Structures are given as structure tokens and as C-alpha cells.
CSV table of C-alpha atoms and ligand atoms in Angstrom, one decimal:
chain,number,residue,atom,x,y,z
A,18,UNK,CA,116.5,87.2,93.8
A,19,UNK,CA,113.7,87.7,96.5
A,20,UNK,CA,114.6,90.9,97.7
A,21,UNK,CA,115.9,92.8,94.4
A,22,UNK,CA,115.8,96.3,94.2
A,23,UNK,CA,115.0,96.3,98.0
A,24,UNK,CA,116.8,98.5,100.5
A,25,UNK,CA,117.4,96.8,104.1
A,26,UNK,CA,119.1,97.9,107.5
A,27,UNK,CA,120.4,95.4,109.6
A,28,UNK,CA,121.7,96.7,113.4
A,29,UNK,CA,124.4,94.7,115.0
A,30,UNK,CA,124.9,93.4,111.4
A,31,UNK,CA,128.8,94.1,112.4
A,32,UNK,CA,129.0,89.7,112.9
A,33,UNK,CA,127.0,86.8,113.9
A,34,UNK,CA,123.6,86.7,113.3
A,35,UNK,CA,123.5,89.9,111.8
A,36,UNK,CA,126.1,89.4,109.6
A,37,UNK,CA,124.6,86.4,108.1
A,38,UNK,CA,121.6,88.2,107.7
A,39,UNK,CA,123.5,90.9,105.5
A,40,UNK,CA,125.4,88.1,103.4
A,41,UNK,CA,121.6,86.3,102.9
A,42,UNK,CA,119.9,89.9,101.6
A,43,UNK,CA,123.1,90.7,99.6
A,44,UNK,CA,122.9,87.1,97.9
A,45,UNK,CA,119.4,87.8,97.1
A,46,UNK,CA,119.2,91.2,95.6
A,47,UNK,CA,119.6,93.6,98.4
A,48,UNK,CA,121.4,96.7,99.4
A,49,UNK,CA,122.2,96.5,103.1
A,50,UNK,CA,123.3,99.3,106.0
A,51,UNK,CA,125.4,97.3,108.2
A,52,UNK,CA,124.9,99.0,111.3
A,53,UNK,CA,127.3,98.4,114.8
A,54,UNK,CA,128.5,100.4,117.7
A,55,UNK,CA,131.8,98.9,116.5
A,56,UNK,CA,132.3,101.0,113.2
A,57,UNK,CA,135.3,99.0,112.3
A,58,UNK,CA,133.5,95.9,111.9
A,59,UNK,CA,130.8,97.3,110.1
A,60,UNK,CA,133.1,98.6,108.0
A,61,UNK,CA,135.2,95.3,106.8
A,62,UNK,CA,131.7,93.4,107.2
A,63,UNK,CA,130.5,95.7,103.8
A,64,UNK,CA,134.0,94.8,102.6
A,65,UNK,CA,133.0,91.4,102.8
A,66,UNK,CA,129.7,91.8,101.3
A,67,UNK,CA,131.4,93.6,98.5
A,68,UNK,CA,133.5,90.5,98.0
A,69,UNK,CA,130.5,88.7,97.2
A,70,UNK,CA,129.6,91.3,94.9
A,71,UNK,CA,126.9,93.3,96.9
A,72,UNK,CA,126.6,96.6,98.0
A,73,UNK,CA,126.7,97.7,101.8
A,74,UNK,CA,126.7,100.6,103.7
A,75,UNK,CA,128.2,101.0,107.1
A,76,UNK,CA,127.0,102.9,109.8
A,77,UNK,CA,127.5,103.5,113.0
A,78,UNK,CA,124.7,102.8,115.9
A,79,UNK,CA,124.7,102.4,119.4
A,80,UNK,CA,121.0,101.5,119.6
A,81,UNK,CA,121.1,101.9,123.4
A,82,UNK,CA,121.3,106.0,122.5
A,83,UNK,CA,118.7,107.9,121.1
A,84,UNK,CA,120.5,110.6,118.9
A,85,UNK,CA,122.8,107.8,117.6
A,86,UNK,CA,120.0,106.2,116.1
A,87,UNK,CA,118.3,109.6,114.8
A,88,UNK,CA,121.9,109.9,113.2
A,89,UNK,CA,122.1,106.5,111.9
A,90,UNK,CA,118.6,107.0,110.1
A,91,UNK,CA,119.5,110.3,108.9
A,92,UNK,CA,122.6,108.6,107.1
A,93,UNK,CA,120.9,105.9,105.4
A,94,UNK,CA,118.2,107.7,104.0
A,95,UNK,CA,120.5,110.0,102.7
A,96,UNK,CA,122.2,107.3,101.2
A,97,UNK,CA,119.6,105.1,100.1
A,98,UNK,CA,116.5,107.0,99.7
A,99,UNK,CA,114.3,104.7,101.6
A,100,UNK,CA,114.4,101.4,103.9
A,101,UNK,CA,111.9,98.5,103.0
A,102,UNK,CA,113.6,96.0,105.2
A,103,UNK,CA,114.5,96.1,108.6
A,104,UNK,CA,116.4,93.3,110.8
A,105,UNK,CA,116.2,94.6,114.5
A,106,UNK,CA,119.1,92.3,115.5
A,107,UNK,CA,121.1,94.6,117.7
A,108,UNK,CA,121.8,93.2,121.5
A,109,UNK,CA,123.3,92.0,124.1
A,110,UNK,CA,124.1,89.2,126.0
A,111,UNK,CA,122.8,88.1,129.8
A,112,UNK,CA,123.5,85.7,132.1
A,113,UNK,CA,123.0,86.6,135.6
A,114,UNK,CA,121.5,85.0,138.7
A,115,UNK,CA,118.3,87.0,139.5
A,116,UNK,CA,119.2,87.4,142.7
A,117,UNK,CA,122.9,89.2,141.7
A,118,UNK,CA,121.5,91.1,138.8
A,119,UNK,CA,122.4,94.8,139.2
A,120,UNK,CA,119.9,97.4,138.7
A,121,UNK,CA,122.8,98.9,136.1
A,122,UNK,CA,123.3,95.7,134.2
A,123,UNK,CA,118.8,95.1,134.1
A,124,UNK,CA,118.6,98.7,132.7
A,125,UNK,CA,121.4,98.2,130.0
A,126,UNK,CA,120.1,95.2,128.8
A,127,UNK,CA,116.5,96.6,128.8
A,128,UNK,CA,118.0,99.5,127.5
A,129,UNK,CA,120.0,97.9,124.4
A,130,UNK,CA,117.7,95.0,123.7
A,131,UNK,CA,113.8,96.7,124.3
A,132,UNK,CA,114.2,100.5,124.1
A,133,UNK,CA,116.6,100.3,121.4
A,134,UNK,CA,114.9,98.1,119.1
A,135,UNK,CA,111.4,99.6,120.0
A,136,UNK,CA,113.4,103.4,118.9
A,137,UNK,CA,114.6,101.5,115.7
A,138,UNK,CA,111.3,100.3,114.6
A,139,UNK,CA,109.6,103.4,115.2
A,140,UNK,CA,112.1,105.4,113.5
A,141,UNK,CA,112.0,103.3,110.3
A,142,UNK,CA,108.4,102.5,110.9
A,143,UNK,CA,107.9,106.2,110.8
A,144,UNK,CA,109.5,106.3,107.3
A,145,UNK,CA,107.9,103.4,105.4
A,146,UNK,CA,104.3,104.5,106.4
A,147,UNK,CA,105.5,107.3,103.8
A,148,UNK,CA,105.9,104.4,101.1
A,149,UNK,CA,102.7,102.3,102.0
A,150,UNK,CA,104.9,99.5,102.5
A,151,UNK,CA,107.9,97.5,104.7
A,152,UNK,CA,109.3,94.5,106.5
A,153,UNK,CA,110.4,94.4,110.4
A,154,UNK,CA,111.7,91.2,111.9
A,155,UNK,CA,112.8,92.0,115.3
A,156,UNK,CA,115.4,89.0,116.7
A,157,UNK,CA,113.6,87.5,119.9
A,158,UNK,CA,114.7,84.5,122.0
A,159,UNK,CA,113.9,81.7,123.1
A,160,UNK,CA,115.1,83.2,126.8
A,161,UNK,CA,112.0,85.6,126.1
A,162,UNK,CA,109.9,82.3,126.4
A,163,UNK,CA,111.0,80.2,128.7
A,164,UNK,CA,112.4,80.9,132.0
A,165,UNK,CA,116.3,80.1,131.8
A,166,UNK,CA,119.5,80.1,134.4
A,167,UNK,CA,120.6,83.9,134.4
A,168,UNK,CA,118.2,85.5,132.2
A,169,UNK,CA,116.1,87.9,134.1
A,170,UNK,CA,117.1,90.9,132.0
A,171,UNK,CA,117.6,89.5,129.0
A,172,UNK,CA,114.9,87.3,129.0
A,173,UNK,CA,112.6,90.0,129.9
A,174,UNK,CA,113.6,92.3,127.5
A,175,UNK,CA,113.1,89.5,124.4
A,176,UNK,CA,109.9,88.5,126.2
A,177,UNK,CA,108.7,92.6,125.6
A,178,UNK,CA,110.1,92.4,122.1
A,179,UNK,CA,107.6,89.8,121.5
A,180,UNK,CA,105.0,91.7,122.8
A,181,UNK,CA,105.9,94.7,121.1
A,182,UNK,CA,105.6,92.6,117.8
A,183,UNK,CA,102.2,91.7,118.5
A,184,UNK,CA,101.7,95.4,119.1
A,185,UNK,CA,103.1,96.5,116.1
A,186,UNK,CA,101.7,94.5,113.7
A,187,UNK,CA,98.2,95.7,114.5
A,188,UNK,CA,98.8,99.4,114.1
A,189,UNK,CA,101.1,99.1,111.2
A,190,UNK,CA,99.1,97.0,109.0
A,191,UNK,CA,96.9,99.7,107.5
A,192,UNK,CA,100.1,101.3,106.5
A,193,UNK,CA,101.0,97.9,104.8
A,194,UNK,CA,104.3,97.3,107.2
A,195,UNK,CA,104.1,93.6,107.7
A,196,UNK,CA,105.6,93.0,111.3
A,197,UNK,CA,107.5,89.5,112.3
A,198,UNK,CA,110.0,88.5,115.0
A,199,UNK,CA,112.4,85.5,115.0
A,200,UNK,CA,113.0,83.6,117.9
A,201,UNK,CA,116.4,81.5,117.8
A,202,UNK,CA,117.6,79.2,120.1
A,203,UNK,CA,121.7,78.7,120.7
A,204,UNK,CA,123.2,79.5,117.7
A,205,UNK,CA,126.9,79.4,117.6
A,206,UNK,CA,128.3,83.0,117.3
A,207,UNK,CA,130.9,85.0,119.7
A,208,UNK,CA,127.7,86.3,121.7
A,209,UNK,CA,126.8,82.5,122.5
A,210,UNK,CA,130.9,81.9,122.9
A,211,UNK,CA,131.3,84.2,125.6
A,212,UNK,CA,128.6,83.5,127.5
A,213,UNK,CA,127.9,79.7,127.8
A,214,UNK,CA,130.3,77.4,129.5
A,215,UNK,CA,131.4,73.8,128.5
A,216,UNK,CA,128.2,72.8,131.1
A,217,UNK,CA,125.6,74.9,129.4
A,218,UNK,CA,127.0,74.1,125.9
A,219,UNK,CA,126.0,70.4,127.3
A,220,UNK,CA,122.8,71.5,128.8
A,221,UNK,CA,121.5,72.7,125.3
A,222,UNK,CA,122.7,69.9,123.1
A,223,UNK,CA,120.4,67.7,125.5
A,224,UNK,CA,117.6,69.8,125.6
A,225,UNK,CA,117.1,70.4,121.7
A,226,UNK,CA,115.8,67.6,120.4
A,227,UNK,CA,118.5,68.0,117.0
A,228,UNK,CA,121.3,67.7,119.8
A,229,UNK,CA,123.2,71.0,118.2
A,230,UNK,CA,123.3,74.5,118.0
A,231,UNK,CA,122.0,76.5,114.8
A,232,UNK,CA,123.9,78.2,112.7
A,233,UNK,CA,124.1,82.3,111.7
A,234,UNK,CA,122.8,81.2,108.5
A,235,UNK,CA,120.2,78.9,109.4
A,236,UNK,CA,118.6,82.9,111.4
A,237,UNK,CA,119.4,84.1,108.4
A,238,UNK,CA,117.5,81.8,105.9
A,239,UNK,CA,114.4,82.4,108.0
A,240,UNK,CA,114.7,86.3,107.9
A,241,UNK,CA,115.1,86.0,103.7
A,242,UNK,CA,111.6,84.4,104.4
A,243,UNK,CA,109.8,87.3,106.3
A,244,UNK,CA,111.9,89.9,104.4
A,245,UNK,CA,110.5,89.0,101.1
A,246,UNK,CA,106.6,88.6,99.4
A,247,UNK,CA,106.6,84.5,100.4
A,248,UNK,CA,105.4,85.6,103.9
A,249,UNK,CA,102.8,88.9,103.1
A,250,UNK,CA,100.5,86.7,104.9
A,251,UNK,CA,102.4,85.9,108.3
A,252,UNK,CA,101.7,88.6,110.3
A,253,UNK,CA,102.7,89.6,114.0
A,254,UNK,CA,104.1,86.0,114.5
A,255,UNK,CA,107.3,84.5,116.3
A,256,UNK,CA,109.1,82.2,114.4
A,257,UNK,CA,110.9,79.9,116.3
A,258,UNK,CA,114.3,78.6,114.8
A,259,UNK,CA,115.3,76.6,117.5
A,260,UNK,CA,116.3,72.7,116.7
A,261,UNK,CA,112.8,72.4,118.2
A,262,UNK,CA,114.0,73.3,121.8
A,263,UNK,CA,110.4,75.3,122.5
A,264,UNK,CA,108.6,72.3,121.1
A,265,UNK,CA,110.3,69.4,123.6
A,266,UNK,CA,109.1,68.2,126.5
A,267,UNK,CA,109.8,64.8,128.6
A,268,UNK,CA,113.6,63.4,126.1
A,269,UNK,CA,114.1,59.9,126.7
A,270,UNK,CA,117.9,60.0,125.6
A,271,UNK,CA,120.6,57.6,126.2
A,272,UNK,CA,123.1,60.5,127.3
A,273,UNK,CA,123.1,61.2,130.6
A,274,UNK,CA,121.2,64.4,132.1
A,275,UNK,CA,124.4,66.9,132.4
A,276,UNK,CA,124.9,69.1,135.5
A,277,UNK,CA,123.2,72.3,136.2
A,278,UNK,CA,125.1,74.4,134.4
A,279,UNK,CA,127.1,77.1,136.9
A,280,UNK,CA,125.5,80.8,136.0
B,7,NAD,N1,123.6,83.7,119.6
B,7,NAD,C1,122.5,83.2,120.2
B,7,NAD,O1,122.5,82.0,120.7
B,7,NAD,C2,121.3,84.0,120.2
B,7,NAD,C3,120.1,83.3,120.6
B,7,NAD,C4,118.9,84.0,120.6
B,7,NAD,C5,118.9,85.4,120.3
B,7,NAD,N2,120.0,86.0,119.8
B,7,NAD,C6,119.9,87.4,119.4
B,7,NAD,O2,120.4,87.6,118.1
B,7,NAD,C7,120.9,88.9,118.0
B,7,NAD,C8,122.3,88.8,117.4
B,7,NAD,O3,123.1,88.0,118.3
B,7,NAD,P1,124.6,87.4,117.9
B,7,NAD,O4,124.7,86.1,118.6
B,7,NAD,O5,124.8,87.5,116.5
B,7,NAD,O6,125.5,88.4,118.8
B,7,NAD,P2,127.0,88.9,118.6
B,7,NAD,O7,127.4,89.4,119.9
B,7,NAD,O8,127.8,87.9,117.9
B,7,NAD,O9,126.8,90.2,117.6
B,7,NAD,C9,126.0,91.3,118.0
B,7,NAD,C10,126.5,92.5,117.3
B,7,NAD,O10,125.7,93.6,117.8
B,7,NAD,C11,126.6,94.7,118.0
B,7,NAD,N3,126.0,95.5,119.2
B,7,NAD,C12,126.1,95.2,120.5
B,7,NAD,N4,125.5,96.2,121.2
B,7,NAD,C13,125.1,97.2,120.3
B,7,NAD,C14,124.5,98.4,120.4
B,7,NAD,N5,124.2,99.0,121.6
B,7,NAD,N6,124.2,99.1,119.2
B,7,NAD,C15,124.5,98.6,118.0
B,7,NAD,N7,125.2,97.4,117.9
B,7,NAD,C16,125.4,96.7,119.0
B,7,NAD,C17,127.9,94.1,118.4
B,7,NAD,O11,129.0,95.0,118.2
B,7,NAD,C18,128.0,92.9,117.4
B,7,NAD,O12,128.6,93.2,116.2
B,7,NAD,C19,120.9,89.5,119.4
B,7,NAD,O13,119.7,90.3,119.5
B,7,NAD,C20,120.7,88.3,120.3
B,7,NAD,O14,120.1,88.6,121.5
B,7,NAD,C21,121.2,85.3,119.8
């Protein structure tokens, strides 16, 4: 029980990573707000956390709007008193060409995946400097590291959510608000469904050297880790959980290079 007693918020904990997430604090000690712009699957995601004997609140969010996430905080403290934990998971997909990306689509990915999360963790942030204490793990990429097909928005925006870590980490340490981000590489969850093909889905088992995608649980299992006391010391750093597709370089592999994958 590494996070008993503890109070978390988790936004786009609706499914996927997120939900994982919320199933991992739940199993160890945790109350969670399950927060989503799609209440309804907020709400039966607390059902099933409640079917593994938790407790979960859920909440709606659309972290892209301001006064939705003033409300959401308003709702949770009401409920729970506090936050110690928060999972800054909430975002969308990308996958244009650079040269086709719309000004529209760059500012609502910017919007949902930089400015959200950045108005999360200053709202909670804002909150636990009350308390002396806290956990943020913001969800990064591995798109905000490397320079991939059709990621110019997205992969900006997770490439300033690293940043932002860094950033935060320094100011909120005197307050005791230890600051981490996680960077996955493909994990298999709708987002990753809908937008890789049967070409990228090739493209990635070659270029991670453990030839799969990760699971929701495996994002999970490292946020238990920077949610709880085992990692007071790790401080304004990226985890990668990635197969080790940030690590590889030259892959001598017996299966042939697949195609470029179409956009
Ligand atoms: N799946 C991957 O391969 C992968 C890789 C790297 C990073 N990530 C990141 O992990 C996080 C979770 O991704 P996932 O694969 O579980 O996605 P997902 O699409 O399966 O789930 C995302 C959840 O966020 C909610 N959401 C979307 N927009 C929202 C908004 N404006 N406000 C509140 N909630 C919103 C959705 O309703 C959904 O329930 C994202 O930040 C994503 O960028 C995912």
C-alpha cells in the first residue's frame, strides 16, 4: 500500500493510460478523481474501480478550457479536502504532415496537451504549497523527443511539457512538490488505435528494440513509482518507458526495414 491515505487526480483517467493509472493508485491505497471531458466514461471508469474495491470520484474536465478546470478543482477539493497526487495525463492525439498542419488543429493540440496541463499543475500546484507537500507526473512522449512522421504539434507540445517539468521542479521544491514526467513510447490504447496504421504499427515494432508496444499498465507501474516516497529523490526527470525505443540506434535485425509509414 504505497500510496495509502493519499488523495490523487488523474485527467483523461476516463481509459487508457489514465485509466490504468487509476486502477494502479486504487490497488495501492489511493482515492482517485477520474477526470474526462467524456463524463460517462469517467463515471463507469469509478464503477470499475469500485469493483476492485476502491474509491473514485468522477469529474468532468475539458482541460483545454480554463473555467472547466477551475470547476473541476473546485469539486474535488470539496470532495476530498486535498490532492497529494497528480497524473497530468489528459491529451490528444497528432499525426499530421508539417506541411498540412492547420493553424486550428497546432493550437488545439497546444491547447489540450501544453496549456491544459501547464493550468492543471498550477491549479493543484497552487493548493499543495498549502500542505508543504505533493506529486506531479506530467505524461510526455517520446514524439516530444525525437522528431517523428506527423508530429509537429503534438510533438511540440510534449517537447514543452518536458520543459515545463524542468521548470517546475525548481520552483516547487521549496514547497516540497516533487515534480516528474513520464515519457512512453507506443503503448496500445484507443489513442494509439486510431491513429497508427498497419505500416506504423510495423515501423515501431522494428524500431523498439523489445519489438512490442507497452502496455497501460506497464505507464502505470512507473507512475505508482513517482507517486509514492520510493522516488523523493528523483526530481524534475523524464522517465522513459519506452521498450528502449529512445535508447536504440543502428538494429541489425533479421526482419526486413518496413515501408515509410503513410502519415
Ligand atoms: N498511447 C500512446 O502510445 C501514448 C504514447 C505517448 C504518450 N501518450 C500520452 O498518454 C496520455 C494518455 O493517452 P492514451 O493513449 O491513454 O489516450 P486515450 O485517447 O486512450 O485516452 C485519453 C483520455 O483523455 C480524455 N481527453 C481527451 N481530451 C481531453 C480534454 N480536453 N480534457 C479532458 N480529458 C480529455 C479522453 O476522453 C480519454 O478518456 C496522453 O497525454 C498521450 O499523449 C500516449
Amino acid at each position: 500500500m504505497r500510496l495509502a491515505d493519499k488523495y490523487a487526480l488523474i485527467t483523461g483517467a476516463g481509459r487508457g493510460i489514465g485509466f490504468a493509472t487509476a486502477r494502479a493508485f486504487v490497488r495501492e491505497g489511493a482515492t482517485v478523481a477520474i477526470a474526462d471531458i467524456d463524463l460517462e466514461r469517467a463515471k463507469s471508469a469509478v464503477q470499475g474501480l469500485e469493483k476492485l474495491g476502491g474509491r473514485g470520484l468522477a469529474v468532468h474536465v475539458d482541460v483545454a478550457d480554463p473555467a472547466s478546470i477551475d470547476q473541476m478543482l473546485r469539486a474535488i477539493l470539496d470532495a476530498f479536502g486535498r490532492i497529494d497526487i497528480l497524473s497530468n495525463n489528459a491529451g490528444v492525439g497528432g499525426n499530421t504532415p508539417f506541411l498540412e498542419t492547420t493553424l486550428a488543429e497546432w493550437e488545439l493540440i497546444l491547447r489540450t496537451n501544453l496549456t491544459g496541463a501547464f493550468l492543471v499543475a498550477q491549479g493543484v500546484a497552487r493548493e499543495m504549497v498549502k500542505g508543504g507537500s505533493g506529486k506531479i507526473i506530467n505524461i510526455a512522449s517520446l514524439s516530444g523527443q525525437r522528431g517523428g512522421d506527423g508530429r509537429a504539434a503534438y510533438g511540440a507540445a510534449k517537447a514543452g511539457l518536458e520543459l515545463l517539468t524542468k521548470v517546475m521542479a525548481v520552483e516547487l521544491a521549496p514547497f516540497g512538490i516533487n515534480v516528474n514526467a513520464i515519457a512512453p513510447g507506443p503503448i496500445d490504447t484507443e489513442m494509439a488505435h486510431l491513429a497508427h496504421d498497419e505500416a506504423t504499427r510495423a515501423a515501431y515494432h522494428y524500431l523498439v528494440p523489445m519489438s512490442r508496444y507497452g502496455t497501460p499498465d506497464e505507464i502505470a507501474d512507473a507512475a505508482v513509482f513517482l507517486a509514492s516516497d520510493e522516488s523523493r529523490y528523483v526530481h524534475g526527470h523524464t522517465l522513459n518507458v519506452d521498450g528502449g525505443f529512445q535508447a536504440a540506434g543502428l538494429m541489425y535485425k533479421t526482419a526486413a526495414v518496413p515501408t515509410r509509414p503513410s502519415a
